[in-house]
Amino acid sequence: MKKIILLSLLIASAATPTLAISRYNSMSFTCGQAKAIIDRERAVIMRYPSARVRNMTLYDRVVSDSNACDPGYYAYQDYMPTKDRPNCPVYTCRPSTDFDDDDLLIPHR
């Protein structure tokens, strides 16, 4: 019985896609190289130094387009530093809608 359960778990784990996401340091790449990696992998985690707080590292999930975002999110243009540019344009995911203090739905334009 234990062998059947173990075999079932093994088959189930092999059938599920891997959820790994690559992690990179944005300062190791030029803006063009970073964008090529993002386009190739569709979504990556980029690590970069904070512009406001010394010795603080920031992390962002950067995507190629809205198709790489979860349902209810869209690709929002943001910026991150790279080896050759302090503000390389990239996309991060943002919620499609926001709520104000009175819980009224405010759609993004």
mmCIF file of C-alpha atoms in Angstrom:
data_model
loop_
_atom_site.group_PDB
_atom_site.id
_atom_site.type_symbol
_atom_site.label_atom_id
_atom_site.label_comp_id
_atom_site.label_asym_id
_atom_site.label_seq_id
_atom_site.Cartn_x
_atom_site.Cartn_y
_atom_site.Cartn_z
ATOM 1 C CA MET A 1 0.000 0.000 0.000
ATOM 2 C CA LYS A 2 2.832 2.395 0.874
ATOM 3 C CA LYS A 3 4.433 1.718 -2.503
ATOM 4 C CA ILE A 4 1.203 2.647 -4.310
ATOM 5 C CA ILE A 5 0.895 5.921 -2.387
ATOM 6 C CA LEU A 6 4.553 6.750 -2.977
ATOM 7 C CA LEU A 7 4.232 5.962 -6.686
ATOM 8 C CA SER A 8 1.089 8.110 -6.936
ATOM 9 C CA LEU A 9 2.846 11.059 -5.278
ATOM 10 C CA LEU A 10 5.836 10.659 -7.563
ATOM 11 C CA ILE A 11 3.657 10.670 -10.691
ATOM 12 C CA ALA A 12 1.634 13.652 -9.459
ATOM 13 C CA SER A 13 4.754 15.672 -8.677
ATOM 14 C CA ALA A 14 6.247 14.902 -12.094
ATOM 15 C CA ALA A 15 3.052 16.020 -13.833
ATOM 16 C CA THR A 16 2.886 19.441 -12.181
ATOM 17 C CA PRO A 17 4.853 22.302 -13.743
ATOM 18 C CA THR A 18 7.770 23.712 -11.844
ATOM 19 C CA LEU A 19 7.088 27.043 -10.178
ATOM 20 C CA ALA A 20 10.703 28.189 -10.045
ATOM 21 C CA ILE A 21 11.456 31.740 -11.106
ATOM 22 C CA SER A 22 14.940 32.951 -11.961
ATOM 23 C CA ARG A 23 16.608 35.589 -9.804
ATOM 24 C CA TYR A 24 19.116 38.122 -11.099
ATOM 25 C CA ASN A 25 21.048 41.174 -9.939
ATOM 26 C CA SER A 26 20.005 44.029 -12.268
ATOM 27 C CA MET A 27 23.350 45.786 -11.771
ATOM 28 C CA SER A 28 25.101 42.880 -13.527
ATOM 29 C CA PHE A 29 23.401 43.680 -16.835
ATOM 30 C CA THR A 30 22.935 46.558 -19.233
ATOM 31 C CA CYS A 31 19.354 47.695 -19.721
ATOM 32 C CA GLY A 32 19.175 45.860 -23.056
ATOM 33 C CA GLN A 33 20.526 42.628 -21.566
ATOM 34 C CA ALA A 34 18.079 42.792 -18.644
ATOM 35 C CA LYS A 35 15.135 43.374 -20.995
ATOM 36 C CA ALA A 36 16.237 40.441 -23.186
ATOM 37 C CA ILE A 37 16.289 38.130 -20.136
ATOM 38 C CA ILE A 38 12.848 39.357 -19.039
ATOM 39 C CA ASP A 39 11.396 38.872 -22.535
ATOM 40 C CA ARG A 40 12.919 35.382 -22.820
ATOM 41 C CA GLU A 41 11.739 34.142 -19.394
ATOM 42 C CA ARG A 42 8.483 36.213 -19.235
ATOM 43 C CA ALA A 43 8.923 36.842 -15.472
ATOM 44 C CA VAL A 44 11.999 37.109 -13.246
ATOM 45 C CA ILE A 45 12.936 38.419 -9.822
ATOM 46 C CA MET A 46 15.347 41.355 -10.081
ATOM 47 C CA ARG A 47 17.489 42.433 -7.138
ATOM 48 C CA TYR A 48 18.863 45.983 -7.055
ATOM 49 C CA PRO A 49 20.120 48.606 -4.565
ATOM 50 C CA SER A 50 17.663 51.126 -3.111
ATOM 51 C CA ALA A 51 18.151 54.669 -4.370
ATOM 52 C CA ARG A 52 16.897 56.137 -1.063
ATOM 53 C CA VAL A 53 18.248 53.865 1.692
ATOM 54 C CA ARG A 54 21.960 53.101 1.741
ATOM 55 C CA ASN A 55 22.891 49.381 1.815
ATOM 56 C CA MET A 56 19.269 48.278 1.300
ATOM 57 C CA THR A 57 18.490 45.720 -1.391
ATOM 58 C CA LEU A 58 15.121 45.742 -3.149
ATOM 59 C CA TYR A 59 13.447 42.901 -5.039
ATOM 60 C CA ASP A 60 10.773 43.082 -7.740
ATOM 61 C CA ARG A 61 9.022 40.551 -9.921
ATOM 62 C CA VAL A 62 9.531 41.975 -13.390
ATOM 63 C CA VAL A 63 7.437 40.749 -16.337
ATOM 64 C CA SER A 64 7.505 40.950 -20.118
ATOM 65 C CA ASP A 65 3.821 41.911 -20.482
ATOM 66 C CA SER A 66 0.373 41.626 -18.870
ATOM 67 C CA ASN A 67 0.092 37.954 -19.892
ATOM 68 C CA ALA A 68 2.769 37.151 -17.286
ATOM 69 C CA CYS A 69 0.656 38.729 -14.510
ATOM 70 C CA ASP A 70 -1.933 36.917 -12.400
ATOM 71 C CA PRO A 71 -5.627 37.376 -13.290
ATOM 72 C CA GLY A 72 -6.827 40.780 -12.105
ATOM 73 C CA TYR A 73 -3.387 42.365 -12.596
ATOM 74 C CA TYR A 74 -1.811 44.260 -15.484
ATOM 75 C CA ALA A 75 1.740 45.178 -16.518
ATOM 76 C CA TYR A 76 2.628 48.632 -15.187
ATOM 77 C CA GLN A 77 5.686 50.479 -16.467
ATOM 78 C CA ASP A 78 8.265 50.862 -13.729
ATOM 79 C CA TYR A 79 12.012 51.491 -13.576
ATOM 80 C CA MET A 80 15.046 49.753 -12.102
ATOM 81 C CA PRO A 81 18.762 50.550 -12.173
ATOM 82 C CA THR A 82 21.093 48.587 -14.440
ATOM 83 C CA LYS A 83 24.816 48.691 -15.150
ATOM 84 C CA ASP A 84 24.404 51.385 -17.833
ATOM 85 C CA ARG A 85 21.223 53.231 -16.793
ATOM 86 C CA PRO A 86 19.850 54.490 -13.479
ATOM 87 C CA ASN A 87 16.258 54.106 -14.771
ATOM 88 C CA CYS A 88 15.787 51.175 -17.130
ATOM 89 C CA PRO A 89 12.077 50.887 -18.110
ATOM 90 C CA VAL A 90 10.535 47.517 -17.158
ATOM 91 C CA TYR A 91 7.079 46.178 -16.244
ATOM 92 C CA THR A 92 5.784 45.028 -12.859
ATOM 93 C CA CYS A 93 2.311 43.678 -12.088
ATOM 94 C CA ARG A 94 -0.286 45.917 -10.445
ATOM 95 C CA PRO A 95 -3.919 45.218 -9.479
ATOM 96 C CA SER A 96 -6.412 46.159 -12.203
ATOM 97 C CA THR A 97 -8.593 47.978 -9.687
ATOM 98 C CA ASP A 98 -8.130 49.852 -6.429
ATOM 99 C CA PHE A 99 -10.490 50.536 -3.570
ATOM 100 C CA ASP A 100 -10.710 53.930 -1.877
ATOM 101 C CA ASP A 101 -11.307 54.493 1.855
ATOM 102 C CA ASP A 102 -15.061 53.931 1.485
ATOM 103 C CA ASP A 103 -14.540 50.625 -0.381
ATOM 104 C CA LEU A 104 -15.673 52.164 -3.673
ATOM 105 C CA LEU A 105 -14.174 50.529 -6.724
ATOM 106 C CA ILE A 106 -11.864 52.831 -8.678
ATOM 107 C CA PRO A 107 -10.756 51.390 -12.049
ATOM 108 C CA HIS A 108 -7.351 52.293 -13.448
ATOM 109 C CA ARG A 109 -7.320 54.404 -16.591
#
